[in-house]
GROMACS .gro file of C-alpha atoms in nm:
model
  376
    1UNK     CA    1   2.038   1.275  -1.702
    2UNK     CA    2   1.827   1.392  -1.407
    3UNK     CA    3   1.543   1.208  -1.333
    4UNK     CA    4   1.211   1.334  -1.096
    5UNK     CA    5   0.955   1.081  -1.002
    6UNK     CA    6   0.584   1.172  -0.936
    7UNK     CA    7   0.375   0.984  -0.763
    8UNK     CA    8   0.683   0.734  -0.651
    9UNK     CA    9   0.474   0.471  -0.392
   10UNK     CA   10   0.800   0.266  -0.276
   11UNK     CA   11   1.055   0.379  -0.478
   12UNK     CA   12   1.016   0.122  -0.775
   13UNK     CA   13   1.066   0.342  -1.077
   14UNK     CA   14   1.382   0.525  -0.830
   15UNK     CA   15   1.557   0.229  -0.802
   16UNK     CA   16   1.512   0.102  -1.115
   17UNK     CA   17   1.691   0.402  -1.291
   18UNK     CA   18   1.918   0.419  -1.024
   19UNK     CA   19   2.057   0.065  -1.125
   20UNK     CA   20   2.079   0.172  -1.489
   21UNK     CA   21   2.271   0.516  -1.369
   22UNK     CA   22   2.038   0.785  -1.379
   23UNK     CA   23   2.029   1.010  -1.045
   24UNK     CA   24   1.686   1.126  -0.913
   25UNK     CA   25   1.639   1.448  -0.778
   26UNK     CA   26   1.317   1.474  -0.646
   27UNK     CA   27   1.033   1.248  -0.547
   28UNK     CA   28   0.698   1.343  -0.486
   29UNK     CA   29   0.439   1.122  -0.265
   30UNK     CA   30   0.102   1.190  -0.091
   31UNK     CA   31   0.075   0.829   0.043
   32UNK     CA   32   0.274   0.847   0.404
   33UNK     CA   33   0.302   0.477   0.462
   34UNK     CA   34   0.502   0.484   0.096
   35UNK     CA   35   0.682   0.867   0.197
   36UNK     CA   36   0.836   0.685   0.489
   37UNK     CA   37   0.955   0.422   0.306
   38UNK     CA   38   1.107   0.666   0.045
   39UNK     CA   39   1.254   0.876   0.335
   40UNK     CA   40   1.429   0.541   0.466
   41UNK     CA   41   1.542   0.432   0.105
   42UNK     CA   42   1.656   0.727  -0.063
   43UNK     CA   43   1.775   0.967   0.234
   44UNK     CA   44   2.022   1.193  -0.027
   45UNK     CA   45   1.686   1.265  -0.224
   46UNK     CA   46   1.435   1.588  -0.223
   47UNK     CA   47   1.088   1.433  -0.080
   48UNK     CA   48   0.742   1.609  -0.160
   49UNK     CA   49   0.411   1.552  -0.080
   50UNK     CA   50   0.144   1.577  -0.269
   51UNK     CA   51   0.205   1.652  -0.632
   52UNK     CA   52  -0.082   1.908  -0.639
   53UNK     CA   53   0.126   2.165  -0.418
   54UNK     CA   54   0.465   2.144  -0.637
   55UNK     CA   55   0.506   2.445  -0.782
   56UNK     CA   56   0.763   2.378  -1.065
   57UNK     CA   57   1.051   2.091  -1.118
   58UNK     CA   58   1.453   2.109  -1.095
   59UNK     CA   59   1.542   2.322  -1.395
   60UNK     CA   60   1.797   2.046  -1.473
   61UNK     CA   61   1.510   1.755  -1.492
   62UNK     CA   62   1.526   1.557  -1.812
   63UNK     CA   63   1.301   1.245  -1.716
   64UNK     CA   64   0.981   1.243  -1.540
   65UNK     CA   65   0.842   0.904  -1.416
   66UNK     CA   66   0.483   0.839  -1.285
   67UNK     CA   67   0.295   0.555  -1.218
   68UNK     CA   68  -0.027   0.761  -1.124
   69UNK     CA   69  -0.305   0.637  -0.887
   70UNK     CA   70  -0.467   0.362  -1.047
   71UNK     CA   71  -0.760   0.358  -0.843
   72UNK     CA   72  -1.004   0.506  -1.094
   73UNK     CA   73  -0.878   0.316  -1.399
   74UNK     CA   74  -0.831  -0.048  -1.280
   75UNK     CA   75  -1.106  -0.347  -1.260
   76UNK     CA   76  -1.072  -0.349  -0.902
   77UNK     CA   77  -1.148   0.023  -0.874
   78UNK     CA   78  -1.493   0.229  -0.917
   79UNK     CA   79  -1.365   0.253  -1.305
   80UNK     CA   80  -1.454   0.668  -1.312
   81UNK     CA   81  -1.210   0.692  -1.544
   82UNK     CA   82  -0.904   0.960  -1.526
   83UNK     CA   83  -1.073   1.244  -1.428
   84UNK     CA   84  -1.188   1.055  -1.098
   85UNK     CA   85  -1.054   1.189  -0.754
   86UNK     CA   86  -0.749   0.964  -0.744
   87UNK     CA   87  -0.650   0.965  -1.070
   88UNK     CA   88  -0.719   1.293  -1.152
   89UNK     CA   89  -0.431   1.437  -1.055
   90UNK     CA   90  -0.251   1.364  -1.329
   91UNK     CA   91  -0.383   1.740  -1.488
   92UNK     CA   92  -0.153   1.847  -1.249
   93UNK     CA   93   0.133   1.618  -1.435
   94UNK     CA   94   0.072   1.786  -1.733
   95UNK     CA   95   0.117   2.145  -1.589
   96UNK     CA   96   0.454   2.087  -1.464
   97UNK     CA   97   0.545   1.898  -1.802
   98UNK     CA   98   0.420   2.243  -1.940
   99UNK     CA   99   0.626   2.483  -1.754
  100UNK     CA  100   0.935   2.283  -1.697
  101UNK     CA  101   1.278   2.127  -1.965
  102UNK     CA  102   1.130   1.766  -1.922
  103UNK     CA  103   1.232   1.544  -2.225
  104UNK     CA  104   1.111   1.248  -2.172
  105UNK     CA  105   0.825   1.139  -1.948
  106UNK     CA  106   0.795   0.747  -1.834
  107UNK     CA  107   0.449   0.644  -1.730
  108UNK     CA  108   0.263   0.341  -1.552
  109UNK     CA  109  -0.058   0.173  -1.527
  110UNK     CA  110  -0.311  -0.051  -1.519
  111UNK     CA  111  -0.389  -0.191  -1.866
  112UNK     CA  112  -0.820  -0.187  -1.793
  113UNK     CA  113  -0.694   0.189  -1.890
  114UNK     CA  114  -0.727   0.098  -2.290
  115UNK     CA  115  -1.065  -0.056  -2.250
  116UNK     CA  116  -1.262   0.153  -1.982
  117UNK     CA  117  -1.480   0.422  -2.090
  118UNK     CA  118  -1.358   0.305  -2.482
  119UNK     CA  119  -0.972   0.396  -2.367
  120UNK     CA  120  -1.058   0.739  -2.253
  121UNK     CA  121  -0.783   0.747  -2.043
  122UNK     CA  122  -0.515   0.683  -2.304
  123UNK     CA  123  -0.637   0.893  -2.519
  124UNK     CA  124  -0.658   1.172  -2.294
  125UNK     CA  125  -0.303   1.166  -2.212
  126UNK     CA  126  -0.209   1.078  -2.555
  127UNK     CA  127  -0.387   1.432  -2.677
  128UNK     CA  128  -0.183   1.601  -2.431
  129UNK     CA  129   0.174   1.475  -2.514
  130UNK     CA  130   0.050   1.568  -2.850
  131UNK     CA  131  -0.050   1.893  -2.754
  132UNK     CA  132   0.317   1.957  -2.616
  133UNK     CA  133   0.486   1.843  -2.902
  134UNK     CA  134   0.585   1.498  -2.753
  135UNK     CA  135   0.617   1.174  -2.959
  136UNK     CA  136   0.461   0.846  -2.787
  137UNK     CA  137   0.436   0.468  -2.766
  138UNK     CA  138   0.305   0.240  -2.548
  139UNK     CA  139   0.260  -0.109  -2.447
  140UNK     CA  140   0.141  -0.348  -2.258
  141UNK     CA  141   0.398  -0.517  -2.107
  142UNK     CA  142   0.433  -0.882  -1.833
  143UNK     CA  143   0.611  -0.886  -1.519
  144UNK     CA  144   0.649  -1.252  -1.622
  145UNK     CA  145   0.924  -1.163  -1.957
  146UNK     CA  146   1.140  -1.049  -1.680
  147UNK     CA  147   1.206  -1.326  -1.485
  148UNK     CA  148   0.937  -1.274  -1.223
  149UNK     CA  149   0.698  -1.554  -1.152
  150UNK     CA  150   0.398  -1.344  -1.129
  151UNK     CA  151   0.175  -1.304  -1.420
  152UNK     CA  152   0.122  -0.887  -1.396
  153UNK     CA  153   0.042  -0.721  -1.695
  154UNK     CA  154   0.084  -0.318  -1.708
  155UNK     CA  155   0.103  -0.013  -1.923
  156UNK     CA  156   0.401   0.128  -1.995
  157UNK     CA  157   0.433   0.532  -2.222
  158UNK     CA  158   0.738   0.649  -2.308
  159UNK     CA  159   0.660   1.017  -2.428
  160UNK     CA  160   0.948   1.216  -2.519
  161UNK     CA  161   1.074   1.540  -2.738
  162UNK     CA  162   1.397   1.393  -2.797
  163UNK     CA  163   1.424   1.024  -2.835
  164UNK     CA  164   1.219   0.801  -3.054
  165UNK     CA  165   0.993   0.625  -2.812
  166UNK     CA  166   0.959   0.344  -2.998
  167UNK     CA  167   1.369   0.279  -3.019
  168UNK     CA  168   1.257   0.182  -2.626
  169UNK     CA  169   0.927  -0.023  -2.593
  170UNK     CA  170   0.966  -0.199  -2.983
  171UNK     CA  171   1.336  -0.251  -3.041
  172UNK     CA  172   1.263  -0.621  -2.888
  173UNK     CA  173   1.004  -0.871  -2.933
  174UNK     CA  174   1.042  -1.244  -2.800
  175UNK     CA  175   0.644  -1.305  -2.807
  176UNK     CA  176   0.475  -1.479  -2.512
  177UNK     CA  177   0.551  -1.836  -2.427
  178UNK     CA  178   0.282  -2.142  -2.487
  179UNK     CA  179   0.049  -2.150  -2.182
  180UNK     CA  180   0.130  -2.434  -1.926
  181UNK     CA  181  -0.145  -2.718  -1.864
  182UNK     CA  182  -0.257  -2.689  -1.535
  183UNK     CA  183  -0.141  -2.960  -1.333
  184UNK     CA  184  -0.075  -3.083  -0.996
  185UNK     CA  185   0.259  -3.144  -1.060
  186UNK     CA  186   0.374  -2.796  -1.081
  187UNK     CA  187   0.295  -2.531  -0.840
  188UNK     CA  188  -0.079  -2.324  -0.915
  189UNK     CA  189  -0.158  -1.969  -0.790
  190UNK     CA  190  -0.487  -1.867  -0.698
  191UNK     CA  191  -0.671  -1.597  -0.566
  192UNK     CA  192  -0.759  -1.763  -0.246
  193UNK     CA  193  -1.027  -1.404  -0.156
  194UNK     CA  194  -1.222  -1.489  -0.549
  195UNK     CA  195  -1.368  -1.774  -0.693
  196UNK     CA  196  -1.735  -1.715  -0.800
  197UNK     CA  197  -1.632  -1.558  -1.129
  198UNK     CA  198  -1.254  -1.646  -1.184
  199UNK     CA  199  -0.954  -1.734  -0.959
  200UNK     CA  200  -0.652  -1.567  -1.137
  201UNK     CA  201  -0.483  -1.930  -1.179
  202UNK     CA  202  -0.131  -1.919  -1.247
  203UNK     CA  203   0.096  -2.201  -1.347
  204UNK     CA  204   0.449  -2.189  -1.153
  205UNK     CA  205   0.371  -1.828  -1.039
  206UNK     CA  206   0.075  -1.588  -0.877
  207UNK     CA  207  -0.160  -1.396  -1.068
  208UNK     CA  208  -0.106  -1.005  -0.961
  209UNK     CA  209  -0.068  -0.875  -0.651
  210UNK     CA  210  -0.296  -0.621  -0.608
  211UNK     CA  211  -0.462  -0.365  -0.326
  212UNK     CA  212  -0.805  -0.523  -0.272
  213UNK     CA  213  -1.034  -0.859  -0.283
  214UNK     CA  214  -1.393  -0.944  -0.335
  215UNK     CA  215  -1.381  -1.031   0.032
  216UNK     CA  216  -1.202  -0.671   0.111
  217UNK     CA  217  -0.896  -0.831   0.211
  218UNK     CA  218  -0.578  -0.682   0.126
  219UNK     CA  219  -0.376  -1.005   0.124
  220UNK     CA  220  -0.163  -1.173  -0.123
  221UNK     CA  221  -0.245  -1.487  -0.296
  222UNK     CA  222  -0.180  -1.800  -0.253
  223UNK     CA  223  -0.004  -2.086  -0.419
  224UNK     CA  224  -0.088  -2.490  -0.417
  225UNK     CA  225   0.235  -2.654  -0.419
  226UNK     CA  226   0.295  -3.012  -0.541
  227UNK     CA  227   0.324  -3.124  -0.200
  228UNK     CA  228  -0.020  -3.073  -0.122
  229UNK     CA  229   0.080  -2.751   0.089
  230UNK     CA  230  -0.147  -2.414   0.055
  231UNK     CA  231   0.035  -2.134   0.152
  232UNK     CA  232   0.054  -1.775   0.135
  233UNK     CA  233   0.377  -1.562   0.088
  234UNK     CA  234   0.430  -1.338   0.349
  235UNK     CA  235   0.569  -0.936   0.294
  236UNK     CA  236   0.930  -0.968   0.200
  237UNK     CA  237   0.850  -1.294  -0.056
  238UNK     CA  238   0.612  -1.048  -0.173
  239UNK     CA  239   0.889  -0.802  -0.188
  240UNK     CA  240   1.082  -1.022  -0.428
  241UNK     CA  241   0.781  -1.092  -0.619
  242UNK     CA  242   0.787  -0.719  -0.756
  243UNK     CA  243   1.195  -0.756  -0.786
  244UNK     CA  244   1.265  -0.488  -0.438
  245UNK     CA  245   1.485  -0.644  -0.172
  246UNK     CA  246   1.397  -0.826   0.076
  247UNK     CA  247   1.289  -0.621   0.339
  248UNK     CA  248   1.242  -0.285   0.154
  249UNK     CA  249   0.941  -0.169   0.311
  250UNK     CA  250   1.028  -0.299   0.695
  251UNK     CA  251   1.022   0.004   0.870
  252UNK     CA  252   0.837   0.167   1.171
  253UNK     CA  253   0.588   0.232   1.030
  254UNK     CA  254   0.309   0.487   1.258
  255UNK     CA  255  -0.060   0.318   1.134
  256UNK     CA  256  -0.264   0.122   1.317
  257UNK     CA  257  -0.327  -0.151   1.020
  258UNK     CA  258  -0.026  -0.234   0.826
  259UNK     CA  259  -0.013  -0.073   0.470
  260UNK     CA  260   0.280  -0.319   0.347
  261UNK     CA  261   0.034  -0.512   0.107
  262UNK     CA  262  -0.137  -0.182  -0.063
  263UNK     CA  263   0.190  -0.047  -0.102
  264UNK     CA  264   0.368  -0.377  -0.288
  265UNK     CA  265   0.019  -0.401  -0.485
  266UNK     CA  266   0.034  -0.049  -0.614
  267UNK     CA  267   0.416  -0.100  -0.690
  268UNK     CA  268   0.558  -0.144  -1.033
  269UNK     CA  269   0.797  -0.406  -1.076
  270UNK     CA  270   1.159  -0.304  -1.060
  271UNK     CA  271   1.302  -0.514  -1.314
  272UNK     CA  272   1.047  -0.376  -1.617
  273UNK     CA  273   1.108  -0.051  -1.514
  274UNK     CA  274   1.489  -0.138  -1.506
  275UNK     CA  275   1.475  -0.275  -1.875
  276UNK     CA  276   1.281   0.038  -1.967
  277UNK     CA  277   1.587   0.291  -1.823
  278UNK     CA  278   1.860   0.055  -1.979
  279UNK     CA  279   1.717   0.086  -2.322
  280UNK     CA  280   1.670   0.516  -2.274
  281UNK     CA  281   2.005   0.482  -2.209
  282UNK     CA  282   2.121   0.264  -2.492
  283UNK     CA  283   1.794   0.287  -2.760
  284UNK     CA  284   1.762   0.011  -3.030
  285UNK     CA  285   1.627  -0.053  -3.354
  286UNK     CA  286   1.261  -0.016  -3.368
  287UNK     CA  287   1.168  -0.374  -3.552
  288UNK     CA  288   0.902  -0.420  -3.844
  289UNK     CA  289   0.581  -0.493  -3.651
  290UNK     CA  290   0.291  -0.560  -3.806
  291UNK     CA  291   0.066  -0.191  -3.786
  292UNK     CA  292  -0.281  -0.072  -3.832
  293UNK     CA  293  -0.453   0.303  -3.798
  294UNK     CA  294  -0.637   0.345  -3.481
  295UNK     CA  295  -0.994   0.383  -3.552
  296UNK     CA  296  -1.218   0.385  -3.239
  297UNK     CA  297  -1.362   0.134  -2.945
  298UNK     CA  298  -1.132   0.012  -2.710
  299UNK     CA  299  -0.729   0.104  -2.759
  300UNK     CA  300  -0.521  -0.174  -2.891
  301UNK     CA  301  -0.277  -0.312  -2.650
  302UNK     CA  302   0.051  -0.111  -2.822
  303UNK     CA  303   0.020   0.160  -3.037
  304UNK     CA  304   0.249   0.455  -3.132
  305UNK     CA  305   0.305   0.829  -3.298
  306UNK     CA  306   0.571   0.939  -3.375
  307UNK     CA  307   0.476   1.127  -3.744
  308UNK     CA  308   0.162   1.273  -3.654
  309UNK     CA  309  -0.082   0.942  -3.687
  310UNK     CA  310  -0.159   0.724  -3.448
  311UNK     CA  311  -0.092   0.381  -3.529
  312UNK     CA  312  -0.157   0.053  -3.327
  313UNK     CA  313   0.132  -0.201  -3.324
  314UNK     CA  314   0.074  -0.577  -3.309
  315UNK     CA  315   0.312  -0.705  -3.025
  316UNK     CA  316   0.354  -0.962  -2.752
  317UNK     CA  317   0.343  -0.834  -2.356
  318UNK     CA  318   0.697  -1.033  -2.363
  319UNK     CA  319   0.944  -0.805  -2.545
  320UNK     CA  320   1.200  -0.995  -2.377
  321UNK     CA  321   1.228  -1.327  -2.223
  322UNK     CA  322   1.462  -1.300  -1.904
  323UNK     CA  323   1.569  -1.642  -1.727
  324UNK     CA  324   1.234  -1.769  -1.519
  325UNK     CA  325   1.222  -1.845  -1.213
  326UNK     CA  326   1.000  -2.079  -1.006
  327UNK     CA  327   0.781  -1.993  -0.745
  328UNK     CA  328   0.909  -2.244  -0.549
  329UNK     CA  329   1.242  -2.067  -0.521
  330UNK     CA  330   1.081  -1.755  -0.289
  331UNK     CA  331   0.913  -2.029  -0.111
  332UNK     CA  332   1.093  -2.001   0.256
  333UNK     CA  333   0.963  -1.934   0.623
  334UNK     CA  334   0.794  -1.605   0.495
  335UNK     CA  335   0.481  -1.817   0.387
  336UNK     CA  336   0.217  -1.908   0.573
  337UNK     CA  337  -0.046  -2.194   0.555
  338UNK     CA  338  -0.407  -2.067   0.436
  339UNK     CA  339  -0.650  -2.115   0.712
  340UNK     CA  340  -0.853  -2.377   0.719
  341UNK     CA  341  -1.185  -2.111   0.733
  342UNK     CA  342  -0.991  -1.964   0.378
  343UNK     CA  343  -1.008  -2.300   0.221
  344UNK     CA  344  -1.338  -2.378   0.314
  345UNK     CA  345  -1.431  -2.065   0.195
  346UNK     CA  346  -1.251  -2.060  -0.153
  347UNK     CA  347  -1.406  -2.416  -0.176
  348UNK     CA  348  -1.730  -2.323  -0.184
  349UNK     CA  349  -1.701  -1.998  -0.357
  350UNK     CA  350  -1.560  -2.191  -0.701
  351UNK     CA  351  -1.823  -2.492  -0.641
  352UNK     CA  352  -2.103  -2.172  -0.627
  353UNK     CA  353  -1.923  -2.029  -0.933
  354UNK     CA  354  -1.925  -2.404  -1.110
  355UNK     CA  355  -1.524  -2.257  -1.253
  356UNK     CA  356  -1.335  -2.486  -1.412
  357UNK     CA  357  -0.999  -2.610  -1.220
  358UNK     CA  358  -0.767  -2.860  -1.318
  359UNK     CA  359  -0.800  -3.253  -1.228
  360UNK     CA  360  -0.771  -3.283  -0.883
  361UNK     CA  361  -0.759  -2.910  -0.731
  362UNK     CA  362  -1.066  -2.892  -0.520
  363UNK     CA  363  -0.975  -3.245  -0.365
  364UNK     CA  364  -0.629  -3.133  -0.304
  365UNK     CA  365  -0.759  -2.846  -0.134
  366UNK     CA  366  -0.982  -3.076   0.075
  367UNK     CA  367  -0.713  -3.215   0.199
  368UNK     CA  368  -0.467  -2.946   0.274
  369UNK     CA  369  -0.768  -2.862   0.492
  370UNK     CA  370  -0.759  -3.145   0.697
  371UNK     CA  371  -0.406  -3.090   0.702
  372UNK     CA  372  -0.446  -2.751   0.865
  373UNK     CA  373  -0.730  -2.872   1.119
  374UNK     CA  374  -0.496  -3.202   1.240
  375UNK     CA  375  -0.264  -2.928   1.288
  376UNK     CA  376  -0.462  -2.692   1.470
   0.00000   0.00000   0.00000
């Protein structure tokens, strides 16, 4: 099966199929931080620009993946919705669905999707597929089930003419593990840029990566280990944080500030995208979840149809439950310390904010600041 990739960023959703056996034929990216990464990755495939000036798709295309811009649809964004600038585009998705043989059509994004604007963005596209003919499911789905110690939860459609979509996304269900206590004895990931409202703390892991900050920092977070130490990983930790290689987008790269960081936070992560392919390739049983019609509000956080109703599914973001691994195992001489100036920053930002933070955190802090100013 041939596969075509809109809107590809860094090549996640490429690389991902390419594991599971699928060849790509064409990419298509605006972004040229993320086309020169693409150019350097996948030299033996067609790259496009922007998707708005294709004119029509490989006649022997099958699968389509997209993880469209986000910018419009996520918390951090200006929440327009899908017809904003960015992710408005995807109308143009839709027209080349429309006038090519594609089969099945793989999409990501951010789940704030199914509750901004009352889920006006899922139900938009989930008129259109319906519109075309095409069956759909989707689901909401953790970076964590797949062995990844970062806690990123993300939208995942399978829409397709020939397969059942739900023999994909709901042939598995392990259900989401009991939520670690907080304590200094394991390694906590923070938001090190937030703090009056919420901190994104993560037990043995980071909360997302993502583009931007409260502060406007594009910058990744940062971790408290048990040894008092506050550091921050640097790209290619990062990297391996979204499952990519180490190293995947080091190239010369023409820009006068460094796009790495927008380009791993807009990034899906390979190894949910990599499930997702596998199980096109070999579908399973769809199991008996429990199911309820779609009324209105807010979209549920799975849902399906496949018979002409649209019904919402009750299921876990943890399908599966890969082998986990600990943050402290990408911890190498990629990270860096967090400034003293960051800490005393982040200090005073959660004291402002009166958060809640485990036993101990703020003085632990304290002192990995004095740490950093001995040191300085």
């Amino acid at each position: 099966m041939s596969v075509v990739g809109l809107f590809s960023g860094i090549g996640g959703f490429e690389l991902a199929f390419a594991r599971a056996g699928f060849k790509t034929s064409l990419m298509a990216e605006i972004e040229p931080a993320a086309s020169a990464v693409l150019r350097e990755r996948f030299p033996e495939i067609e790259l496009r620009g922007d998707v708005a000036t294709l004119g029509k798709l490989p006649e022997d295309a099958d699968i389509m993946t997209a993880g469209f811009p986000c910018q419009n649809l996520s918390m951090a964004g200006d929440k327009s919705g899908i017809a904003g600038t960015k992710s408005g585009v995807v109308e143009k998705m839709f027209d080349l669905i429309e006038t090519s043989h594609i089969q099945t059509v793989v999409i990501e994004n951010v789940y704030f999707m199914l509750q901004l604007d009352r889920g006006n963005g899922m139900r938009w596209l989930a008129d259109r597929f319906e519109a075309l003919g095409y069956k759909w499911a989707y689901r909401i789905l953790n970076s964590a089930a797949f062995g990844l110690p970062q806690r990123r939860r993300r939208v995942y459609m399978i829409a397709s003419r020939t397969i059942d979509p739900r023999s994909v996304l709901f042939a598995d269900e392990h259900g989401a593990p009991a939520q670690e206590e907080p304590t200094l004895s394991k390694p906590l990931g923070f938001y090190w840029t937030e703090g009056r409202s919420g901190i994104g703390l993560t037990v043995d892991g980071i909360p997302p990566l993502k583009v931007g900050s409260a502060l406007g920092i594009p910058s990744a977070p940062a971790v408290l280990f048990p040894d008092g130490e506050v550091l921050t990983p640097g790209l290619g930790a990062c990297e391996a944080l979204q499952g990519f290689p180490k190293g995947w987008t080091d190239i010369e790269l023409n820009h006068s500030r460094r796009p790495e960081w927008r380009m791993l936070g807009n990034a899906i992560s390979v190894p949910v995208a990599e499930w997702i392919a596998k199980r096109i390739v070999h579908p399973g049983d769809v199991l008996n979840f429990r199911q309820e019609k779609i009324v209105s509000g807010k979209w549920p956080s799975a849902a399906w149809n496949v018979a002409g109703e649209r019904i919402a599914v009750i299921a876990s973001d943890w399908p599966v439950a890969l082998p986990p691994r600990s943050i402290a195992e990408f911890r190498n001489g990629d990270w860096s310390r967090l400034s003293d100036r960051a800490l005393d920053g982040f200090i005073e930002r959660v004291l402002a904010g009166g958060l809640r933070v485990p036993a101990g955190f703020i003085e632990a802090l304290r002192a990995a600041d004095r740490k950093v100013r001995k040191a300085a």
